[in-house]
CSV table of C-alpha atoms and ligand atoms in Angstrom, one decimal:
chain,number,residue,atom,x,y,z
A,291,UNK,CA,12.8,-37.7,-55.3
A,292,UNK,CA,10.2,-35.0,-55.1
A,293,UNK,CA,11.4,-31.7,-55.3
A,294,UNK,CA,11.2,-29.2,-51.6
A,295,UNK,CA,11.8,-32.5,-49.5
A,296,UNK,CA,15.2,-32.6,-48.6
A,297,UNK,CA,16.9,-36.5,-48.0
A,298,UNK,CA,16.4,-37.4,-44.5
A,299,UNK,CA,13.0,-36.0,-44.4
A,300,UNK,CA,12.8,-38.5,-47.5
A,301,UNK,CA,14.1,-40.6,-45.6
A,302,UNK,CA,11.5,-40.6,-42.5
A,303,UNK,CA,14.6,-39.4,-40.4
A,304,UNK,CA,14.3,-36.5,-37.7
A,305,UNK,CA,15.8,-33.2,-39.4
A,306,UNK,CA,19.3,-33.3,-38.7
A,307,UNK,CA,19.9,-37.3,-38.2
A,308,UNK,CA,22.3,-39.1,-40.0
A,309,UNK,CA,23.8,-36.0,-41.5
A,310,UNK,CA,25.3,-37.9,-44.8
A,311,UNK,CA,28.8,-38.9,-43.0
A,312,UNK,CA,31.9,-38.8,-44.9
A,313,UNK,CA,33.4,-41.4,-44.0
A,314,UNK,CA,37.5,-41.6,-43.4
A,315,UNK,CA,39.6,-43.1,-46.4
A,316,UNK,CA,41.7,-44.9,-43.2
A,317,UNK,CA,41.9,-48.7,-45.6
A,318,UNK,CA,43.5,-51.6,-45.2
A,319,UNK,CA,43.9,-54.1,-47.3
A,320,UNK,CA,40.4,-55.9,-45.7
A,321,UNK,CA,38.6,-52.6,-46.0
A,322,UNK,CA,36.1,-51.6,-48.5
A,323,UNK,CA,37.6,-49.0,-50.5
A,324,UNK,CA,36.9,-46.6,-53.4
A,325,UNK,CA,33.0,-47.5,-53.8
A,326,UNK,CA,30.0,-47.7,-52.1
A,327,UNK,CA,28.7,-51.2,-49.9
A,328,UNK,CA,26.4,-53.0,-51.4
A,329,UNK,CA,23.8,-53.7,-48.3
A,330,UNK,CA,20.8,-57.0,-47.9
A,331,UNK,CA,18.0,-57.0,-45.6
A,332,UNK,CA,16.9,-60.1,-44.6
A,333,UNK,CA,13.5,-59.2,-42.5
A,334,UNK,CA,12.1,-56.0,-43.5
A,335,UNK,CA,10.3,-55.7,-40.6
A,336,UNK,CA,9.4,-52.3,-37.9
A,337,UNK,CA,13.5,-52.6,-37.1
A,338,UNK,CA,14.5,-53.8,-40.4
A,339,UNK,CA,12.8,-50.6,-42.7
A,340,UNK,CA,14.5,-48.5,-40.1
A,341,UNK,CA,17.6,-49.9,-39.5
A,342,UNK,CA,17.7,-49.3,-43.6
A,343,UNK,CA,16.4,-45.9,-43.2
A,344,UNK,CA,19.4,-45.3,-41.0
A,345,UNK,CA,21.9,-46.4,-43.6
A,346,UNK,CA,21.0,-44.5,-46.0
A,347,UNK,CA,20.8,-41.7,-44.5
A,348,UNK,CA,25.3,-42.3,-44.9
A,349,UNK,CA,26.9,-41.7,-47.9
A,350,UNK,CA,28.3,-44.4,-50.0
A,351,UNK,CA,25.5,-47.0,-49.4
A,352,UNK,CA,23.6,-49.4,-52.1
A,353,UNK,CA,21.2,-51.9,-51.0
A,354,UNK,CA,20.6,-54.0,-53.8
A,355,UNK,CA,18.0,-56.2,-52.7
A,356,UNK,CA,16.0,-57.1,-49.6
A,357,UNK,CA,14.1,-61.0,-48.1
A,358,UNK,CA,11.1,-61.2,-46.7
A,359,UNK,CA,8.3,-64.0,-45.8
A,360,UNK,CA,5.7,-61.3,-46.3
A,361,UNK,CA,5.6,-59.8,-49.9
A,362,UNK,CA,4.7,-56.4,-48.6
A,363,UNK,CA,6.8,-55.4,-46.0
A,364,UNK,CA,9.5,-56.5,-48.6
A,365,UNK,CA,8.0,-54.0,-51.0
A,366,UNK,CA,7.6,-51.5,-49.3
A,367,UNK,CA,11.2,-51.5,-48.0
A,368,UNK,CA,12.3,-52.2,-51.9
A,369,UNK,CA,10.4,-48.8,-52.5
A,370,UNK,CA,11.3,-46.3,-50.6
A,371,UNK,CA,15.1,-47.9,-50.5
A,372,UNK,CA,14.2,-46.9,-55.0
A,373,UNK,CA,13.2,-43.6,-54.1
A,374,UNK,CA,15.8,-42.9,-51.9
A,375,UNK,CA,18.4,-44.2,-54.4
A,376,UNK,CA,17.3,-43.7,-57.7
A,377,UNK,CA,18.0,-48.2,-58.3
A,378,UNK,CA,16.1,-50.5,-58.2
A,379,UNK,CA,15.9,-53.5,-55.6
A,380,UNK,CA,15.3,-57.0,-56.4
A,381,UNK,CA,12.4,-58.8,-53.7
A,382,UNK,CA,13.3,-61.9,-52.6
A,383,UNK,CA,10.0,-63.2,-50.7
A,384,UNK,CA,8.9,-67.1,-51.6
A,385,UNK,CA,9.2,-67.8,-48.0
A,386,UNK,CA,11.7,-68.9,-45.3
A,387,UNK,CA,14.4,-70.1,-46.9
A,388,UNK,CA,14.5,-67.1,-50.1
A,389,UNK,CA,17.2,-65.4,-48.2
A,390,UNK,CA,19.6,-68.6,-49.0
A,391,UNK,CA,18.6,-67.5,-52.7
A,392,UNK,CA,19.3,-63.6,-51.9
A,393,UNK,CA,22.8,-64.3,-50.1
A,394,UNK,CA,23.8,-66.1,-53.7
A,395,UNK,CA,24.6,-62.7,-55.6
A,396,UNK,CA,28.0,-61.2,-55.7
A,397,UNK,CA,26.9,-57.3,-55.3
A,398,UNK,CA,26.1,-57.9,-52.1
A,399,UNK,CA,29.0,-57.3,-49.5
A,400,UNK,CA,27.0,-57.1,-46.2
A,401,UNK,CA,23.8,-57.9,-44.7
A,402,UNK,CA,21.5,-56.4,-42.3
A,403,UNK,CA,19.7,-59.1,-40.0
A,404,UNK,CA,16.9,-57.9,-38.8
A,405,UNK,CA,14.4,-61.0,-38.6
A,406,UNK,CA,13.1,-62.1,-35.1
A,407,UNK,CA,16.0,-63.5,-32.8
A,408,UNK,CA,14.8,-67.4,-33.2
A,409,UNK,CA,16.5,-67.0,-37.0
A,410,UNK,CA,19.4,-64.3,-35.8
A,411,UNK,CA,22.5,-67.2,-35.7
A,412,UNK,CA,21.0,-68.7,-38.9
A,413,UNK,CA,20.8,-66.3,-41.2
A,414,UNK,CA,23.8,-64.6,-40.0
A,415,UNK,CA,25.8,-68.1,-40.1
A,416,UNK,CA,24.2,-68.6,-43.6
A,417,UNK,CA,25.4,-65.1,-44.2
A,418,UNK,CA,29.0,-65.4,-43.7
A,419,UNK,CA,29.4,-68.9,-45.3
A,420,UNK,CA,28.2,-67.3,-48.3
A,421,UNK,CA,31.0,-64.4,-47.8
A,422,UNK,CA,29.0,-61.8,-46.8
A,423,UNK,CA,29.8,-59.6,-43.9
A,424,UNK,CA,27.2,-59.4,-40.6
A,425,UNK,CA,25.2,-56.6,-38.8
A,426,UNK,CA,22.8,-58.8,-37.0
A,427,UNK,CA,19.9,-57.4,-34.4
A,428,UNK,CA,19.9,-58.2,-30.8
A,429,UNK,CA,20.2,-60.9,-29.5
A,430,UNK,CA,23.1,-62.8,-31.5
A,431,UNK,CA,21.4,-66.3,-30.3
A,432,UNK,CA,19.3,-67.9,-28.6
A,433,UNK,CA,21.0,-71.3,-27.5
A,434,UNK,CA,25.2,-72.4,-26.8
A,435,UNK,CA,24.8,-74.2,-30.3
A,436,UNK,CA,24.3,-71.0,-31.8
A,437,UNK,CA,26.5,-69.3,-29.7
A,438,UNK,CA,29.3,-71.5,-30.7
A,439,UNK,CA,28.7,-72.2,-33.6
A,440,UNK,CA,28.5,-67.9,-34.8
A,441,UNK,CA,32.2,-67.6,-33.7
A,442,UNK,CA,33.0,-71.2,-35.8
A,443,UNK,CA,31.9,-68.9,-38.4
A,444,UNK,CA,33.6,-65.8,-37.9
A,445,UNK,CA,37.0,-67.5,-37.0
A,446,UNK,CA,36.3,-69.4,-40.5
A,447,UNK,CA,35.2,-67.2,-42.7
A,448,UNK,CA,37.1,-64.1,-41.5
A,449,UNK,CA,33.8,-62.0,-42.3
A,450,UNK,CA,33.5,-58.9,-40.3
A,451,UNK,CA,30.4,-59.7,-37.7
A,452,UNK,CA,28.7,-56.8,-35.5
A,453,UNK,CA,25.8,-57.6,-33.3
A,454,UNK,CA,23.5,-54.5,-33.3
A,455,UNK,CA,23.5,-53.3,-29.5
A,456,UNK,CA,22.7,-49.8,-29.6
A,457,UNK,CA,22.4,-49.3,-25.6
A,458,UNK,CA,26.4,-49.5,-25.6
A,459,UNK,CA,25.7,-45.7,-27.5
A,460,UNK,CA,23.4,-43.9,-25.7
A,461,UNK,CA,25.3,-40.8,-25.1
A,462,UNK,CA,25.2,-41.1,-21.3
A,463,UNK,CA,26.6,-44.6,-21.7
A,464,UNK,CA,29.7,-43.8,-23.0
A,465,UNK,CA,30.1,-40.5,-21.0
A,466,UNK,CA,30.1,-42.8,-18.3
A,467,UNK,CA,32.1,-45.4,-19.7
A,468,UNK,CA,34.8,-41.7,-20.7
A,469,UNK,CA,34.7,-41.5,-16.8
A,470,UNK,CA,35.3,-44.7,-16.4
A,471,UNK,CA,38.1,-45.2,-18.6
A,472,UNK,CA,40.2,-42.1,-16.7
A,473,UNK,CA,39.7,-43.8,-13.2
A,474,UNK,CA,37.0,-41.4,-12.0
A,475,UNK,CA,35.1,-44.4,-10.9
A,476,UNK,CA,38.3,-46.3,-9.5
A,477,UNK,CA,37.9,-50.4,-9.5
A,478,UNK,CA,34.5,-51.2,-10.5
A,479,UNK,CA,32.9,-53.7,-8.2
A,480,UNK,CA,29.1,-54.4,-8.6
A,481,UNK,CA,26.6,-53.2,-11.4
A,482,UNK,CA,22.9,-53.2,-11.8
A,483,UNK,CA,21.6,-53.3,-15.3
A,484,UNK,CA,17.9,-54.0,-16.3
A,485,UNK,CA,15.2,-54.7,-19.5
A,486,UNK,CA,11.5,-53.7,-18.2
A,487,UNK,CA,8.9,-52.9,-20.3
A,488,UNK,CA,5.6,-54.1,-20.9
A,489,UNK,CA,5.9,-55.7,-23.8
A,490,UNK,CA,2.6,-58.0,-24.2
A,491,UNK,CA,0.7,-55.9,-26.7
A,492,UNK,CA,3.8,-57.5,-28.9
A,493,UNK,CA,3.6,-61.3,-28.4
A,494,UNK,CA,0.0,-61.2,-30.3
A,495,UNK,CA,-1.5,-60.3,-34.2
A,496,UNK,CA,-5.0,-58.7,-34.1
A,497,UNK,CA,-6.3,-62.4,-34.2
A,498,UNK,CA,-4.9,-63.6,-31.2
A,499,UNK,CA,-2.6,-66.1,-32.8
A,500,UNK,CA,1.6,-65.7,-31.8
A,501,UNK,CA,3.9,-63.0,-33.2
A,502,UNK,CA,8.0,-64.1,-32.8
A,503,UNK,CA,7.8,-62.2,-29.3
A,504,UNK,CA,4.8,-64.4,-28.3
A,505,UNK,CA,6.4,-67.8,-29.0
A,506,UNK,CA,9.5,-67.0,-27.3
A,507,UNK,CA,7.7,-66.7,-24.1
A,508,UNK,CA,5.9,-70.1,-25.0
A,509,UNK,CA,9.3,-72.0,-25.8
A,510,UNK,CA,12.2,-70.5,-23.5
A,511,UNK,CA,12.7,-69.6,-20.1
A,512,UNK,CA,14.8,-67.8,-18.3
A,513,UNK,CA,16.2,-63.7,-19.6
A,514,UNK,CA,14.9,-63.7,-23.2
A,515,UNK,CA,16.3,-60.0,-24.4
A,516,UNK,CA,19.8,-59.5,-22.6
A,517,UNK,CA,21.7,-57.6,-24.4
A,518,UNK,CA,20.3,-54.0,-23.9
A,519,UNK,CA,20.8,-54.6,-20.2
A,520,UNK,CA,24.1,-55.9,-20.4
A,521,UNK,CA,25.9,-54.3,-22.8
A,522,UNK,CA,26.7,-51.3,-21.5
A,523,UNK,CA,27.8,-52.9,-18.4
A,524,UNK,CA,29.9,-54.9,-20.1
A,525,UNK,CA,31.2,-52.4,-22.1
A,526,UNK,CA,32.2,-50.7,-18.1
A,527,UNK,CA,33.7,-53.8,-16.9
A,528,UNK,CA,36.2,-54.3,-19.7
A,529,UNK,CA,34.1,-57.7,-20.5
A,530,UNK,CA,36.4,-59.9,-23.1
A,531,UNK,CA,38.8,-57.4,-22.3
A,532,UNK,CA,40.2,-56.9,-18.8
A,533,UNK,CA,38.0,-59.2,-17.4
A,534,UNK,CA,35.1,-62.0,-18.4
A,535,UNK,CA,31.7,-63.3,-16.9
A,536,UNK,CA,32.3,-66.6,-15.1
A,537,UNK,CA,29.1,-67.4,-13.8
A,538,UNK,CA,25.5,-66.6,-13.7
A,539,UNK,CA,22.3,-67.7,-10.8
A,540,UNK,CA,19.3,-66.9,-12.4
A,541,UNK,CA,15.6,-67.6,-10.8
A,542,UNK,CA,12.2,-66.3,-12.4
A,543,UNK,CA,8.5,-65.7,-10.9
A,544,UNK,CA,5.8,-67.5,-12.5
A,545,UNK,CA,4.5,-66.7,-16.0
A,546,UNK,CA,1.4,-64.8,-15.4
A,547,UNK,CA,1.2,-61.4,-17.2
A,548,UNK,CA,0.6,-62.8,-21.0
A,549,UNK,CA,-2.2,-65.2,-19.7
A,550,UNK,CA,-3.7,-62.4,-18.1
A,551,UNK,CA,-3.5,-59.9,-21.3
A,552,UNK,CA,-4.8,-62.7,-23.3
A,553,UNK,CA,-7.5,-62.5,-21.7
A,554,UNK,CA,-8.5,-58.9,-21.3
A,555,UNK,CA,-7.7,-58.4,-24.7
A,556,UNK,CA,-9.7,-61.4,-26.3
A,557,UNK,CA,-12.1,-62.0,-24.1
A,558,UNK,CA,-12.7,-65.9,-22.3
A,559,UNK,CA,-12.5,-68.6,-24.2
A,560,UNK,CA,-10.5,-67.5,-27.4
A,561,UNK,CA,-7.7,-69.4,-28.6
A,562,UNK,CA,-4.9,-66.4,-27.6
A,563,UNK,CA,-6.1,-67.8,-23.3
A,564,UNK,CA,-5.1,-71.2,-24.6
A,565,UNK,CA,-1.3,-70.5,-24.5
A,566,UNK,CA,1.1,-71.8,-22.3
A,567,UNK,CA,3.4,-69.5,-20.9
A,568,UNK,CA,6.3,-70.6,-19.9
A,569,UNK,CA,8.9,-67.7,-19.2
A,570,UNK,CA,8.4,-66.1,-15.9
A,571,UNK,CA,7.5,-62.6,-15.9
A,572,UNK,CA,10.3,-61.2,-14.1
A,573,UNK,CA,13.8,-62.8,-14.8
A,574,UNK,CA,16.5,-61.8,-12.0
A,575,UNK,CA,20.1,-63.4,-12.3
A,576,UNK,CA,23.3,-62.6,-10.9
A,577,UNK,CA,26.8,-62.8,-12.6
A,578,UNK,CA,30.1,-62.5,-10.9
A,579,UNK,CA,33.3,-62.1,-13.2
A,580,UNK,CA,36.3,-63.7,-13.2
A,581,UNK,CA,37.6,-60.7,-10.8
A,582,UNK,CA,35.1,-61.0,-8.4
A,583,UNK,CA,32.9,-58.1,-9.9
A,584,UNK,CA,29.1,-59.1,-9.6
A,585,UNK,CA,26.5,-57.7,-11.6
A,586,UNK,CA,23.0,-58.0,-11.4
A,587,UNK,CA,20.5,-58.4,-14.2
A,588,UNK,CA,17.1,-58.3,-14.5
A,589,UNK,CA,13.8,-59.0,-17.6
A,590,UNK,CA,10.6,-58.3,-17.7
A,591,UNK,CA,8.5,-57.9,-20.5
A,592,UNK,CA,5.1,-59.7,-19.3
A,593,UNK,CA,4.2,-56.7,-16.3
A,594,UNK,CA,1.1,-54.3,-16.4
A,595,UNK,CA,3.5,-51.2,-15.4
A,596,UNK,CA,3.7,-47.6,-17.0
A,597,UNK,CA,6.4,-46.6,-19.1
A,598,UNK,CA,9.1,-44.9,-17.8
A,599,UNK,CA,12.5,-46.3,-19.7
A,600,UNK,CA,13.0,-49.3,-20.8
A,601,UNK,CA,16.8,-50.0,-19.3
A,602,UNK,CA,18.2,-49.6,-16.1
A,603,UNK,CA,21.9,-48.8,-15.2
A,604,UNK,CA,23.5,-48.6,-11.8
A,605,UNK,CA,27.7,-48.7,-11.4
A,606,UNK,CA,29.2,-48.6,-8.6
A,607,UNK,CA,33.1,-48.8,-7.8
A,608,UNK,CA,35.1,-48.0,-5.5
A,609,UNK,CA,35.4,-44.3,-5.8
A,610,UNK,CA,32.4,-43.2,-7.8
A,611,UNK,CA,29.3,-44.2,-8.1
A,612,UNK,CA,26.5,-43.9,-11.3
A,613,UNK,CA,22.5,-44.2,-11.2
A,614,UNK,CA,21.2,-44.1,-14.8
A,615,UNK,CA,17.3,-43.2,-12.9
A,616,UNK,CA,17.1,-39.8,-12.3
A,617,UNK,CA,20.6,-39.4,-13.9
A,618,UNK,CA,22.3,-38.9,-11.0
A,619,UNK,CA,26.3,-39.4,-10.4
A,620,UNK,CA,28.4,-39.6,-6.6
A,621,UNK,CA,32.3,-38.6,-7.1
A,622,UNK,CA,34.1,-39.2,-3.9
A,623,UNK,CA,36.1,-36.2,-4.1
A,624,UNK,CA,34.5,-33.9,-5.6
A,625,UNK,CA,31.0,-34.7,-4.7
A,626,UNK,CA,29.6,-33.1,-1.5
A,627,UNK,CA,30.2,-35.9,1.4
A,628,UNK,CA,26.2,-38.9,0.7
A,629,UNK,CA,24.8,-36.0,-1.4
A,630,UNK,CA,24.1,-37.2,-5.4
A,631,UNK,CA,25.3,-34.7,-8.2
A,632,UNK,CA,22.7,-34.6,-11.4
A,633,UNK,CA,25.1,-36.1,-14.4
A,634,UNK,CA,24.4,-32.8,-16.0
A,635,UNK,CA,27.2,-31.0,-14.2
A,636,UNK,CA,29.2,-33.8,-15.8
A,637,UNK,CA,27.8,-34.2,-19.3
A,638,UNK,CA,30.1,-31.3,-21.1
A,639,UNK,CA,33.2,-32.3,-19.5
A,640,UNK,CA,33.2,-36.3,-19.8
A,641,UNK,CA,31.1,-36.2,-23.1
A,642,UNK,CA,32.7,-39.1,-25.1
A,643,UNK,CA,35.2,-38.3,-28.3
A,644,UNK,CA,33.0,-39.8,-30.6
A,645,UNK,CA,29.3,-38.2,-29.5
A,646,UNK,CA,31.9,-34.9,-29.4
A,647,UNK,CA,32.5,-35.9,-33.4
A,648,UNK,CA,30.0,-37.0,-34.9
A,649,UNK,CA,26.7,-36.2,-32.3
A,650,UNK,CA,25.5,-33.3,-34.5
A,651,UNK,CA,25.0,-36.3,-37.0
A,652,UNK,CA,23.3,-38.7,-35.3
A,653,UNK,CA,20.9,-36.1,-33.7
A,654,UNK,CA,17.7,-37.5,-34.2
A,655,UNK,CA,18.4,-41.0,-35.4
A,656,UNK,CA,16.4,-43.6,-33.1
A,657,UNK,CA,17.2,-44.7,-30.0
A,658,UNK,CA,18.6,-41.3,-29.0
A,659,UNK,CA,20.9,-41.4,-31.7
A,660,UNK,CA,22.4,-44.9,-30.9
A,661,UNK,CA,21.5,-45.7,-34.2
A,662,UNK,CA,23.1,-43.6,-35.9
A,663,UNK,CA,26.2,-45.1,-34.1
A,664,UNK,CA,26.1,-48.7,-34.5
A,665,UNK,CA,25.7,-48.3,-37.8
A,666,UNK,CA,28.4,-45.9,-39.1
A,667,UNK,CA,30.5,-48.3,-37.0
A,668,UNK,CA,29.8,-50.5,-38.9
A,669,UNK,CA,30.3,-49.5,-41.9
A,670,UNK,CA,33.3,-47.7,-40.4
A,671,UNK,CA,34.8,-51.7,-40.0
A,672,UNK,CA,34.2,-52.3,-43.2
A,673,UNK,CA,35.9,-49.4,-44.8
A,674,UNK,CA,39.0,-49.6,-43.0
A,675,UNK,CA,38.8,-53.3,-42.6
A,676,UNK,CA,39.4,-52.5,-38.8
A,677,UNK,CA,37.6,-54.8,-36.0
A,678,UNK,CA,33.8,-54.6,-35.1
A,679,UNK,CA,32.8,-52.6,-32.6
A,680,UNK,CA,30.6,-55.3,-31.0
A,681,UNK,CA,32.3,-58.6,-32.5
A,682,UNK,CA,31.2,-61.7,-32.3
A,683,UNK,CA,32.5,-62.6,-28.8
A,684,UNK,CA,31.1,-60.0,-27.0
A,685,UNK,CA,27.8,-61.0,-29.3
A,686,UNK,CA,27.7,-64.3,-27.5
A,687,UNK,CA,28.9,-63.6,-24.2
A,688,UNK,CA,25.8,-61.0,-23.9
A,689,UNK,CA,23.3,-63.2,-25.8
A,690,UNK,CA,24.4,-66.2,-24.0
A,691,UNK,CA,22.7,-64.6,-20.9
A,692,UNK,CA,19.5,-65.9,-22.0
A,693,UNK,CA,20.6,-69.9,-22.5
A,694,UNK,CA,22.4,-70.3,-19.3
A,695,UNK,CA,19.9,-67.9,-17.3
A,696,UNK,CA,17.6,-71.4,-18.6
A,697,UNK,CA,19.7,-73.5,-17.6
A,698,UNK,CA,19.9,-71.7,-13.8
A,699,UNK,CA,16.5,-71.8,-13.7
A,700,UNK,CA,15.6,-75.3,-14.4
A,701,UNK,CA,18.7,-76.4,-11.6
A,702,UNK,CA,17.0,-74.5,-9.0
A,703,UNK,CA,19.1,-71.8,-9.6
A,704,UNK,CA,22.5,-73.4,-9.4
A,705,UNK,CA,24.9,-71.0,-10.9
A,706,UNK,CA,26.0,-71.6,-14.4
A,707,UNK,CA,29.5,-71.7,-15.9
A,708,UNK,CA,30.2,-69.1,-18.7
A,709,UNK,CA,31.7,-71.3,-21.8
A,710,UNK,CA,35.5,-70.1,-22.4
A,711,UNK,CA,34.3,-68.5,-25.6
A,712,UNK,CA,37.7,-66.6,-26.6
A,713,UNK,CA,39.5,-70.2,-26.4
A,714,UNK,CA,40.3,-69.5,-30.0
A,715,UNK,CA,40.6,-65.8,-30.5
A,716,UNK,CA,43.1,-64.4,-32.0
A,717,UNK,CA,43.9,-61.8,-30.1
A,718,UNK,CA,43.3,-64.0,-26.8
B,863,LIG,N1,17.9,-53.1,-31.3
B,863,LIG,C1,16.7,-52.2,-30.8
B,863,LIG,O1,17.0,-51.2,-30.1
B,863,LIG,C2,15.9,-53.2,-31.5
B,863,LIG,C3,14.5,-52.8,-31.5
B,863,LIG,C4,12.9,-53.5,-31.6
B,863,LIG,C5,13.4,-54.8,-32.2
B,863,LIG,N2,15.1,-55.5,-32.0
B,863,LIG,C6,15.3,-56.7,-32.7
B,863,LIG,O2,15.1,-56.7,-34.3
B,863,LIG,C7,14.1,-57.7,-34.4
B,863,LIG,C8,13.7,-57.3,-35.4
B,863,LIG,O3,12.1,-57.0,-34.9
B,863,LIG,P1,11.0,-56.4,-35.3
B,863,LIG,O4,10.9,-55.4,-34.0
B,863,LIG,O5,11.2,-56.0,-36.8
B,863,LIG,O6,10.3,-57.6,-35.5
B,863,LIG,P2,8.9,-58.1,-36.8
B,863,LIG,O7,8.5,-58.9,-36.5
B,863,LIG,O8,8.6,-56.5,-37.0
B,863,LIG,O9,10.0,-58.1,-37.7
B,863,LIG,C9,10.8,-59.2,-38.6
B,863,LIG,C10,10.6,-59.6,-39.8
B,863,LIG,O10,11.0,-60.5,-40.7
B,863,LIG,C11,10.7,-61.2,-41.2
B,863,LIG,N3,10.9,-62.9,-41.0
B,863,LIG,C12,10.3,-64.2,-40.5
B,863,LIG,N4,11.1,-64.7,-40.8
B,863,LIG,C13,11.7,-64.5,-42.0
B,863,LIG,C14,12.6,-65.3,-42.8
B,863,LIG,N5,12.7,-66.5,-42.4
B,863,LIG,N6,12.9,-64.5,-43.9
B,863,LIG,C15,12.9,-63.6,-44.3
B,863,LIG,N7,12.6,-62.6,-43.4
B,863,LIG,C16,11.8,-63.5,-42.5
B,863,LIG,C17,8.7,-61.1,-41.1
B,863,LIG,O11,8.2,-61.1,-41.7
B,863,LIG,C18,8.5,-59.8,-40.2
B,863,LIG,O12,8.9,-58.8,-41.5
B,863,LIG,C19,14.4,-58.4,-33.0
B,863,LIG,O13,15.0,-59.6,-33.3
B,863,LIG,C20,14.2,-57.9,-31.8
B,863,LIG,O14,15.0,-58.8,-30.7
B,863,LIG,C21,16.3,-54.7,-32.1
């Protein structure tokens, strides 16, 4: 590494990001102890490169191999990794199945799955069957069959599988979790969550052909990206712990935004304007939990809008309410009746213990530091042999909103039952 540049700057992380974390050496029989964790990467696009950089900011990491169908992307990643670690990195770039060859290596403990969403389940299942632990980008799966495939594979192989749902680790989300766990909200009765972000520009390659995001909107309907919205709410509501999703009812607005965008960007008559968009611009759904709580979840990445925040959360309990937009909170008995208070007032008192412990290290890592937590918690689970922080049951419960919302839309808004994904889970 060039002198005068510190390790974090070299990795492209802001100052203060992921200051080399020392992992507690609490090791069970299943944990990886006394040596580095060896990671492979499947998909070295935007997210793959970024998560690899965040991983390199942690101590005790090796990256012997990376894979992408675009050789330049794999090479770029291999180059910055080998400069950072001083070791060669092998690239696998011989087409869409070449990751299977990489998975045959016996010097990989785990893989990052950062390919397009449509491939996550297949990549993850193959990795676990090849004996590798998995950190998969969101969503975990696009169909119910893929959800069950993931579950079966985790249950059969015993590998650690984590979905990298970073929104669960936002400081404010964890603060609210802390407040919920301390009983400040009383019983949780209602929540709203949304992923609303004009992402149409990401649906097209420069020549007008469709990226994997564009293909999602021409091949699937429903909420196509549910986990950033539902993850924090599911955590607050104890989904898969003290409650479970029971039914979902969904409806969509018509698909218009992509067609308008294609014409503006490429001009009338261009091939990009001939696509048949099937996913409605907005999909709104209502989820009822087993205990009767109601969750409204909204998805819209196709409508023209200004950028504010991509996510929106509201939580309602019998004793308190939280509104992420405007960072407002109301706690009965503490707040002046009927008046919101700024969240800031409670931030110190209820800062989550994990943020108190690692907040400084997380500064500068992507998504407000949340990417630091996602990667670190995955590595901790590998080192300690502990439970996955976002395990396969959470991953499929949250991801299954995509196929189930689609089924509800096709049935004219009829409620769809969530499968009992945990029926064979060892911890019930
Ligand atoms: N958690 C977050 O905040 C967050 C943010 C952005 C994206 N994502 C998720 O990350 C994933 C990747 O998104 P992105 O923006 O990096 O997309 P991207 O298109 O930039 O990267 C995907 C990469 O996978 C490669 N690829 C495609 N097929 C492959 C195959 N068969 N084998 C190996 N490589 C293959 C592509 O060439 C590309 O480099 C998506 O699923 C997305 O939903 C998550």
